[in-house]
Structure formats: structure tokens, C-alpha cells
mmCIF file of C-alpha atoms and ligand atoms in Angstrom:
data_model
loop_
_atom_site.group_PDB
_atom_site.id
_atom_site.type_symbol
_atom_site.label_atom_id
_atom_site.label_comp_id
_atom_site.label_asym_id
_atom_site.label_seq_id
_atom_site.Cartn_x
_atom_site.Cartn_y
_atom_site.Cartn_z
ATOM 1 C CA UNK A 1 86.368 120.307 71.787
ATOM 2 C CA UNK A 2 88.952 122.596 72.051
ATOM 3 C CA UNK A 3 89.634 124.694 75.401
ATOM 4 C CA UNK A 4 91.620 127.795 74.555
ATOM 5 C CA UNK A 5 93.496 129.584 77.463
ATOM 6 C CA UNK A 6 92.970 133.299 76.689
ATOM 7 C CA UNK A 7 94.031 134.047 80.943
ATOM 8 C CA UNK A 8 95.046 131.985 83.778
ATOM 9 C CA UNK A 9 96.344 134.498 86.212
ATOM 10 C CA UNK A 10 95.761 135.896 89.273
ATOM 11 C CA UNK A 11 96.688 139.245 88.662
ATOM 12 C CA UNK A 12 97.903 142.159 85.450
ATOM 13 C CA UNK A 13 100.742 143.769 84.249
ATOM 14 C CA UNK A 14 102.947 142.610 81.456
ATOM 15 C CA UNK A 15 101.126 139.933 79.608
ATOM 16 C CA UNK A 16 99.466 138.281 82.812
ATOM 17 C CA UNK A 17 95.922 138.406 82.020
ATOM 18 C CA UNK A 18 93.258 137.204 84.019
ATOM 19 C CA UNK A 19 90.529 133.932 83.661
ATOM 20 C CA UNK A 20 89.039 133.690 80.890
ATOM 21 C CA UNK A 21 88.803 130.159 78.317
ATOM 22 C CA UNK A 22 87.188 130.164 75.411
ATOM 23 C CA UNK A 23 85.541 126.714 74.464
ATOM 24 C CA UNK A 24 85.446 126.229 70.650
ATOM 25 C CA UNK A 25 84.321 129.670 68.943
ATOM 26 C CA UNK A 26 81.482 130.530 70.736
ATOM 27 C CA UNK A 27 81.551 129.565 74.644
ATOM 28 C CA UNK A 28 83.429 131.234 77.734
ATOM 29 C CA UNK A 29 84.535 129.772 80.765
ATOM 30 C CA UNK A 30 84.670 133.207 83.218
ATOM 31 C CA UNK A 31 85.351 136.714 81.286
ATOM 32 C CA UNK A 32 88.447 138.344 83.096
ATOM 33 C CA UNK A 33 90.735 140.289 81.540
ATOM 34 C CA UNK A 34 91.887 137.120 79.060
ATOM 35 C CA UNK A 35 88.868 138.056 76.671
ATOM 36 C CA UNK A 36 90.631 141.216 75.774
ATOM 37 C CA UNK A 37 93.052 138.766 73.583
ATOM 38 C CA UNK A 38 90.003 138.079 71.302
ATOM 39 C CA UNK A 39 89.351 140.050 68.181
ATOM 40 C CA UNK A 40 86.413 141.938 67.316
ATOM 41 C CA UNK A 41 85.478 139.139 64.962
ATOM 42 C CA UNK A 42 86.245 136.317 67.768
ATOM 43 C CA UNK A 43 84.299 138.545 70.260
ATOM 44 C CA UNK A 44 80.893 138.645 68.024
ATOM 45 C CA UNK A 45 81.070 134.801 67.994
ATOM 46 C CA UNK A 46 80.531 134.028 71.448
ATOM 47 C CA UNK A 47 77.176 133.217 72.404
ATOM 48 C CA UNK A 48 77.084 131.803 75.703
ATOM 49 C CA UNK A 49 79.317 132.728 79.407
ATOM 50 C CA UNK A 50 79.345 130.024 82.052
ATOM 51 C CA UNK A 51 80.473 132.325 85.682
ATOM 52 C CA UNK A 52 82.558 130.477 88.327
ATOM 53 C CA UNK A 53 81.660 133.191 90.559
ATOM 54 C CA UNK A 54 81.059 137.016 90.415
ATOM 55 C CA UNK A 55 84.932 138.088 91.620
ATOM 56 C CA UNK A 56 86.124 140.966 89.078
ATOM 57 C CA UNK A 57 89.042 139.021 87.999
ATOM 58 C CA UNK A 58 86.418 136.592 86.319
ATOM 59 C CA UNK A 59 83.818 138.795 85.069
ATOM 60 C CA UNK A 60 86.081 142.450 84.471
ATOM 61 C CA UNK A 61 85.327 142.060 80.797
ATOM 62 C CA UNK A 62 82.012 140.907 80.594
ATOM 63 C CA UNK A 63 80.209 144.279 80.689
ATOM 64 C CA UNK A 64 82.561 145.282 78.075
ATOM 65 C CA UNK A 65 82.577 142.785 75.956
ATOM 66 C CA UNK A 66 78.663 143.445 75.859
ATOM 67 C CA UNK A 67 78.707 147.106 74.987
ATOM 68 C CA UNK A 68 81.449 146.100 72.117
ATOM 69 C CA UNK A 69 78.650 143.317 70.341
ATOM 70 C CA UNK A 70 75.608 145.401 71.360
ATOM 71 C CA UNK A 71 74.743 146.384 67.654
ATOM 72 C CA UNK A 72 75.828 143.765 65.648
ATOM 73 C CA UNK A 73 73.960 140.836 67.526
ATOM 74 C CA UNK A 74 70.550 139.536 66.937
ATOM 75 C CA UNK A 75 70.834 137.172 69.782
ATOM 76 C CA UNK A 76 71.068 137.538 73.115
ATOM 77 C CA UNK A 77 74.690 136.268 74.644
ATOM 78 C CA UNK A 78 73.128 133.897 77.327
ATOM 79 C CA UNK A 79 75.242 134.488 81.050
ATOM 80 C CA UNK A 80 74.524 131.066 83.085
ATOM 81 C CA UNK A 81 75.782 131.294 86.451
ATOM 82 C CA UNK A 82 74.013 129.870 90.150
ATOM 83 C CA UNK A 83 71.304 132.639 91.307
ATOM 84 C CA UNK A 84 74.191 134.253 94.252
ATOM 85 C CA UNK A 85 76.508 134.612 91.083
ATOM 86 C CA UNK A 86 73.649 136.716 88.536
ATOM 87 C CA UNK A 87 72.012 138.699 92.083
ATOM 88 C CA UNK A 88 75.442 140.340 91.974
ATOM 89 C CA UNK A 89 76.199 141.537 88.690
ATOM 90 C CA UNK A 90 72.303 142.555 88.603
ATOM 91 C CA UNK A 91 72.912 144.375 91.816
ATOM 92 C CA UNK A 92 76.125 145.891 91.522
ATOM 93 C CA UNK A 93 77.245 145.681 88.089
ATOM 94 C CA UNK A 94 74.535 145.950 85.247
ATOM 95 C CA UNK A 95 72.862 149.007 87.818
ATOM 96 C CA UNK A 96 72.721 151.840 85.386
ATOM 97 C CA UNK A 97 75.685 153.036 87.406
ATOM 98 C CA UNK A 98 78.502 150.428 87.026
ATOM 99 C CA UNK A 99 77.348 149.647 83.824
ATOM 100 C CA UNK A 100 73.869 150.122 81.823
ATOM 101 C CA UNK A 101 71.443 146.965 81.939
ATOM 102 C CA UNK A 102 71.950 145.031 78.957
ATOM 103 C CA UNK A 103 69.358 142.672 79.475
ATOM 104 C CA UNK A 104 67.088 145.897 78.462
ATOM 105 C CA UNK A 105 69.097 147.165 75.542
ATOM 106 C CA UNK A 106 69.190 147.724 72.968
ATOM 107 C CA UNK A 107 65.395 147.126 73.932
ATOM 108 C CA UNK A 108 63.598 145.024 76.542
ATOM 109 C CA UNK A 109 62.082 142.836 73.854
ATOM 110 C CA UNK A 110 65.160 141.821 72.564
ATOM 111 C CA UNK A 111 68.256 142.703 74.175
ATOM 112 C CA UNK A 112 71.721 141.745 73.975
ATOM 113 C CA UNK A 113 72.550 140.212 77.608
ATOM 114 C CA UNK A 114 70.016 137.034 79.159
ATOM 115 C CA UNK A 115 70.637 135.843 82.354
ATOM 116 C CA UNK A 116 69.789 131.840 82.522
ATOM 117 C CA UNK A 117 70.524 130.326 86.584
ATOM 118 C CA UNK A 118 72.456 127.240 86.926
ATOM 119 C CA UNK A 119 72.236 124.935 90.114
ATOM 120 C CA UNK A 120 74.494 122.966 90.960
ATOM 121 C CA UNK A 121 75.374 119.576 89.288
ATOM 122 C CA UNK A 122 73.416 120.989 86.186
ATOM 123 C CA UNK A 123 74.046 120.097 83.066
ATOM 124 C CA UNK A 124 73.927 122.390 79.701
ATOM 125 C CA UNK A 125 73.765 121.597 76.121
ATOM 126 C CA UNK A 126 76.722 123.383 74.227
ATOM 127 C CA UNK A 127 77.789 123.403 70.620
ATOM 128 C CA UNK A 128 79.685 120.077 70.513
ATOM 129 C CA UNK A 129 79.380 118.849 74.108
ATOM 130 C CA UNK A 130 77.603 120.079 77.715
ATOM 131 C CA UNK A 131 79.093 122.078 80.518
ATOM 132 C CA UNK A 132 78.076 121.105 84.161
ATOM 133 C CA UNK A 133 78.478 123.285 87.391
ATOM 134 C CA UNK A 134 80.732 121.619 89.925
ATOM 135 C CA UNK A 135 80.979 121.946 94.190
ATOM 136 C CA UNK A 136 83.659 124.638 94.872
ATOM 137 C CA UNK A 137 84.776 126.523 98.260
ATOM 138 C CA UNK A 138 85.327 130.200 97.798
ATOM 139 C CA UNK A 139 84.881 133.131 99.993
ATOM 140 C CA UNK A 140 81.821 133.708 98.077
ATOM 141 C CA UNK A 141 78.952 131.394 96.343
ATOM 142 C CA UNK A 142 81.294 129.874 93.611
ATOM 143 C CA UNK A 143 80.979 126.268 91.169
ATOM 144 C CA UNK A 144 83.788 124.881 89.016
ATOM 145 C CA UNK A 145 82.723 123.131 85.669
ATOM 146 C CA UNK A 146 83.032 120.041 83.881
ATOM 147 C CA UNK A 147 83.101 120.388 80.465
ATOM 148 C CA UNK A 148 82.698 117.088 78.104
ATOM 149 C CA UNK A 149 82.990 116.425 74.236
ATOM 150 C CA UNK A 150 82.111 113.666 72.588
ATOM 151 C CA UNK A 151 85.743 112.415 73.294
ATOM 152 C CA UNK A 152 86.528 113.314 76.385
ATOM 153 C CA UNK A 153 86.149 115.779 79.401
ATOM 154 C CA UNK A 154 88.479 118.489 81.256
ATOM 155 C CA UNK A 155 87.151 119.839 84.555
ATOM 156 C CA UNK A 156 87.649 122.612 86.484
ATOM 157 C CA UNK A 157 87.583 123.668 89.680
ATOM 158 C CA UNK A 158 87.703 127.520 89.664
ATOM 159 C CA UNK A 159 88.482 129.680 92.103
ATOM 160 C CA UNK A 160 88.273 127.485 95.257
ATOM 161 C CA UNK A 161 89.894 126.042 98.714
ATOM 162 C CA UNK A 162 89.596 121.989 98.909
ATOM 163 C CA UNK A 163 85.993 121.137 98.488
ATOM 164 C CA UNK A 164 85.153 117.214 99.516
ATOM 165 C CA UNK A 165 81.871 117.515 97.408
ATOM 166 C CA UNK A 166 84.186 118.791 94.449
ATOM 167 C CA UNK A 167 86.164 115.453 94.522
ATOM 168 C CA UNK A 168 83.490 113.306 94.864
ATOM 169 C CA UNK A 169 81.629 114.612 91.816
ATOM 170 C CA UNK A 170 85.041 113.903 89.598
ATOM 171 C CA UNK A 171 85.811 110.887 91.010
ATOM 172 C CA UNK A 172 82.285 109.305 89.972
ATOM 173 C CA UNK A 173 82.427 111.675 86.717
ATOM 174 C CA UNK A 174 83.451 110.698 83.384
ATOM 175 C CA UNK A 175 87.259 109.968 82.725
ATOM 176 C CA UNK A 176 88.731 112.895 82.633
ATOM 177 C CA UNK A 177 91.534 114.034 80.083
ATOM 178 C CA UNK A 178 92.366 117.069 82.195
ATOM 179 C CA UNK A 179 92.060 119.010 85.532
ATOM 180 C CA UNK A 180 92.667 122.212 85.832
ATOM 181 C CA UNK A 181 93.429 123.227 90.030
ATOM 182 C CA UNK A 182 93.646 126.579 91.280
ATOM 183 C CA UNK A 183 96.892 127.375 93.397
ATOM 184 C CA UNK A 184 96.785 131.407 94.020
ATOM 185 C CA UNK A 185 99.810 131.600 96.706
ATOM 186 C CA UNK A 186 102.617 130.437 97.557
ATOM 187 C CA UNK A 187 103.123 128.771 100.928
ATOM 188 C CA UNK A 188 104.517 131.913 102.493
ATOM 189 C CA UNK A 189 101.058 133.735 102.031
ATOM 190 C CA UNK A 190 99.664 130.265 103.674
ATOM 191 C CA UNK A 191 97.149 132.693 106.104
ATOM 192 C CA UNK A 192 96.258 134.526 102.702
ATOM 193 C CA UNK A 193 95.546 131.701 101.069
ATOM 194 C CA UNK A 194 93.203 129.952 104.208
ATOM 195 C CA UNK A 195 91.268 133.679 104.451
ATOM 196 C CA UNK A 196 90.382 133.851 100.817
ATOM 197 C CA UNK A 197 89.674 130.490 100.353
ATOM 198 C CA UNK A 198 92.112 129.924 97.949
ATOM 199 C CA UNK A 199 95.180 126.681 97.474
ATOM 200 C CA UNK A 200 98.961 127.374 98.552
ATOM 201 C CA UNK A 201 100.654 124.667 97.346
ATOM 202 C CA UNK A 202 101.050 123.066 101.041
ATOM 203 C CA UNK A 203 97.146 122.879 101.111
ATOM 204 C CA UNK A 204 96.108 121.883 97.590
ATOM 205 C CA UNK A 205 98.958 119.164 97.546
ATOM 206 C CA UNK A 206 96.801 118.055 100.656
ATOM 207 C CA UNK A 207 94.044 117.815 98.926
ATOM 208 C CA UNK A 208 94.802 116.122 95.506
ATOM 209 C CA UNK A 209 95.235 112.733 97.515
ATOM 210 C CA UNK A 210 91.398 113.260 97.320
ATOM 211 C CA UNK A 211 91.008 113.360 93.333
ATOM 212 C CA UNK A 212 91.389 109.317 92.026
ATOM 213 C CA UNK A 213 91.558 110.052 88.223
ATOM 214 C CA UNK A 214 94.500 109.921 86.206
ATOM 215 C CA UNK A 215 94.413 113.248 84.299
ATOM 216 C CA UNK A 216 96.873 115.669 83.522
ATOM 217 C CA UNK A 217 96.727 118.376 86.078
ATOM 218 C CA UNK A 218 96.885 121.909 85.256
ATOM 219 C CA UNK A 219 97.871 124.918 87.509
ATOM 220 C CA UNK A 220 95.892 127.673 87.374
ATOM 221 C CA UNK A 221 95.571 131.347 88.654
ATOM 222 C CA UNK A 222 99.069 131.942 90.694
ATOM 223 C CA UNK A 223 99.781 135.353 91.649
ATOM 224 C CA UNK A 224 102.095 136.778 89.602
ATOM 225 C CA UNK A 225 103.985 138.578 92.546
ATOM 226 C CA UNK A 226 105.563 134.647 93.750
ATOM 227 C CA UNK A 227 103.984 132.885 90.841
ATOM 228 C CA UNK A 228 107.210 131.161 90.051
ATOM 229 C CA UNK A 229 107.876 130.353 93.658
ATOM 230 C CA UNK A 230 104.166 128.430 94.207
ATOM 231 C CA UNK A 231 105.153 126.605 90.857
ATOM 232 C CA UNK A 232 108.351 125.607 92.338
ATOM 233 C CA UNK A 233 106.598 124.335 95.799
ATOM 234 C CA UNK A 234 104.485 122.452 94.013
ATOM 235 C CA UNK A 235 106.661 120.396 91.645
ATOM 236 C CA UNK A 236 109.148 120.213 95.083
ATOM 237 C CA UNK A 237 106.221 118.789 97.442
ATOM 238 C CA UNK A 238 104.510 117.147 94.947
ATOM 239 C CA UNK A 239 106.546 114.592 93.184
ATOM 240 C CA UNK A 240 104.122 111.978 93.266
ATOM 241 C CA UNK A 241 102.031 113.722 91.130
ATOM 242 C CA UNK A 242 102.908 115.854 87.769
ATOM 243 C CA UNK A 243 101.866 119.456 87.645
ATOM 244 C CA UNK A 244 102.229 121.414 85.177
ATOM 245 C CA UNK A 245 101.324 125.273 84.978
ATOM 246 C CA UNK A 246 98.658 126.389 82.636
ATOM 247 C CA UNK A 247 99.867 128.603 79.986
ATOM 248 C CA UNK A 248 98.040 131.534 78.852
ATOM 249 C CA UNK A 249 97.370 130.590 74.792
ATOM 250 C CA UNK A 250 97.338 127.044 75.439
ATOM 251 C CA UNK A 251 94.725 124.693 73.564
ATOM 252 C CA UNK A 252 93.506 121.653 75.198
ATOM 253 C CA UNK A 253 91.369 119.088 73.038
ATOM 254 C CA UNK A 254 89.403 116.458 74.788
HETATM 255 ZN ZN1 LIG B 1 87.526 134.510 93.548
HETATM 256 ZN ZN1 LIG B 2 89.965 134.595 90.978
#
């Protein structure tokens, strides 16, 4: 499979653009702002959207992304998220005043948008592999994923603080090729970091001792404001590991 890295920031402006992968043609991990790199043709394509959580920088473009397909679909694009993820973007997003309802249009029989819930530690089917929702910590109800080919498996932990049940589900996973970690702030927003539930690179440099597998890790979702600083912590503090940082239109293949 092939994991491409349309965003992997925290934040906008310039070409930062927000999480979003795209697995092979026609799956998304989280639609932020990095879907906007897709063309019309790409954006048609996609078929199913695995949530990490309901925070707008994961989901900005999926309402948009849905009135942009609306007419040229006959299937519905399938959203699987956990039930605390889909109550939210029923509630305060598809409301008729966010956004219209697409699971009613263009009509109730068959519309565009399907929500399908996703517990924890289940697995899906995908075109060439299986996605499978993963512990996380967040400030709100929030899983990582694993995703797995026939060759390999990459997983990651979205947006989340050090989760014990997180590392014990990849530790007794399948070998994994990559992981990609979430480090938001740098160590001088340390208080930031601990109230959102999110890594400095003090805390998630803690908590890799935790993860026993061998796989390239992959820093994800730094602010852009010290985003070179919390890169620079972390290959200081962490020599015993290597980091790199995740790089918006990067492919991974596992
Ligand atoms: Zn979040
Ligand atoms: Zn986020």
C-alpha cells in the first residue's frame, strides 16, 4: 500500500496544510485541510474516511469535499469513525446549518455521505489491506489507526498524549514498517501541550521507551509557529532513537 502525506501540520499559512493521508486512490486517513491538494479527479476516487477524532483540523474538508462529489457519485463515501466521533459532526456539523445533511442528499434513499461506527480495536476490510482503530489520549474521544498491506503495516497514533493502551496494542501488533507520533509543541508550550493532550518533545520522548518495535518513526502535526524548534528538541533529547519529521507529499509503502 501506499500512504500519501497530503498534510501533517498543526496549523495554515504558506504551504502548511493540515492532516489528511490518502491510502492508495481511494481511502483517507482524517480530512483536514491536506485534501485540498487532491484534484477533482483524485477527489471522486475516494470512497471511504477513517476519523481520528472530530477536531476541525482533521475533518475541515470533509463537508466540502462532499458537496464537490455530490453529483457525480453513485456510491455513498462511507465516514467510519467511534460513535463520540460521528454524534459530533451529526450534531454540529452536517445540521442543516454548518453544513446540509449529506447522508439525505441528494436523496435519503441513496445519498452521498454513510456514517458506519468503529469501536475500538476494530478491524476494516480496505482495497488492498484493513485499517484498525487504535487506543489514543486526546482532550476529546479520539483512536489512532493501524493500517496493514499484505507486506507490511504503518500505524498511527493521531492526535494524542501518551496512551499505555496505545503501546500495548503495537507492541503485540504486527511488525511494523512505520510509526507515525504526534509532537504538536515544543517544550516551551510544555503546559499547552499537558492541557490539550498533546506530545512536547520532553513528554513524547518519555513515552517512546514504551513502544518495543523497530520502525521508522515519523513526526507528525508540529505547530508551525516553533515547528522547527520541537524538531530540534527532539533529535537533541532523543538520540537514542531516530526521528524524522513527516513531510507533507511524502509516500510511504509498506
Ligand atoms: Zn485534536
Ligand atoms: Zn489535530
Amino acid at each position: 500500500m501506499r500512504l500519501r502525506i497530503l498534510g501533517c501540520s498543526g496549523g495554515i499559512g504558506g504551504a502548511n496544510r493540515t492532516t489528511c493521508f490518502l491510502l492508495d486512490d481511494s481511502v483517507l486517513i482524517d480530512a483536514g485541510t491536506g485534501l485540498s491538494a487532491l484534484s477533482y479527479k483524485q477527489l471522486q476516487l475516494i470512497d471511504h474516511v477513517f476519523l481520528t477524532h472530530a477536531h476541525l483540523d482533521h475533518i475541515a474538508c470533509l463537508p466540502m469535499l462532499l458537496d464537490t462529489v455530490v453529483s457525480s457519485r453513485t456510491m455513498p463515501i462511507t465516514v467510519h469513525a467511534t460513535t463520540e466521533t460521528l454524534d459530533v459532526l451529526k450534531t454540529h456539523i452536517f445540521n442543516w446549518r454548518v453544513w446540509p445533511d449529506f447522508t439525505t442528499i441528494p436523496s435519503a434513499e441513496a445519498p452521498v455521505l454513510q456514517f458506519a461506527t468503529m469501536e475500538l480495536g476494530e478491524t476494516r476490510a480496505v482495497p488492498g489491506g484493513k485499517v484498525t482503530a487504535l487506543p489514543a489520549k486526546h482532550t476529546v474521544p479520539a483512536v489512532g489507526y493501524l493500517l496493514e498491506s499484505k507486506r507490511g503495516a504503518l500505524a498511527f497514533s493521531g492526535d494524542s498524549t501518551d496512551c499505555a493502551a496505545f503501546w500495548d496494542a503495537v507492541n503485540t501488533g504486527p511488525k511494523l514498517d512505520y510509526l507515525i507520533l504526534e509532537t504538536a509543541f515544543s517544550n516551551r508550550e510544555e503546559k499547552i501541550a499537558r492541557a490539550s493532550r498533546h506530545f512536547s518533545p520532553a513528554s513524547m520522548l518519555h513515552a517512546i521507551h514504551g513502544f518495543k518495535q523497530d520502525a521508522e518513526i515519523l513526526v507528525t502535526h508540529l505547530k508551525p509557529a516553533d515547528a522547527r524548534l520541537t524538531m530540534r528538541e527532539i533529535l537533541r533529547d532523543g538520540r537514542h532513537r531516530s526521528f524524522s519529521r513527516l513531510k507533507q507529499g511524502q509516500v510511504l509503502e509498506f
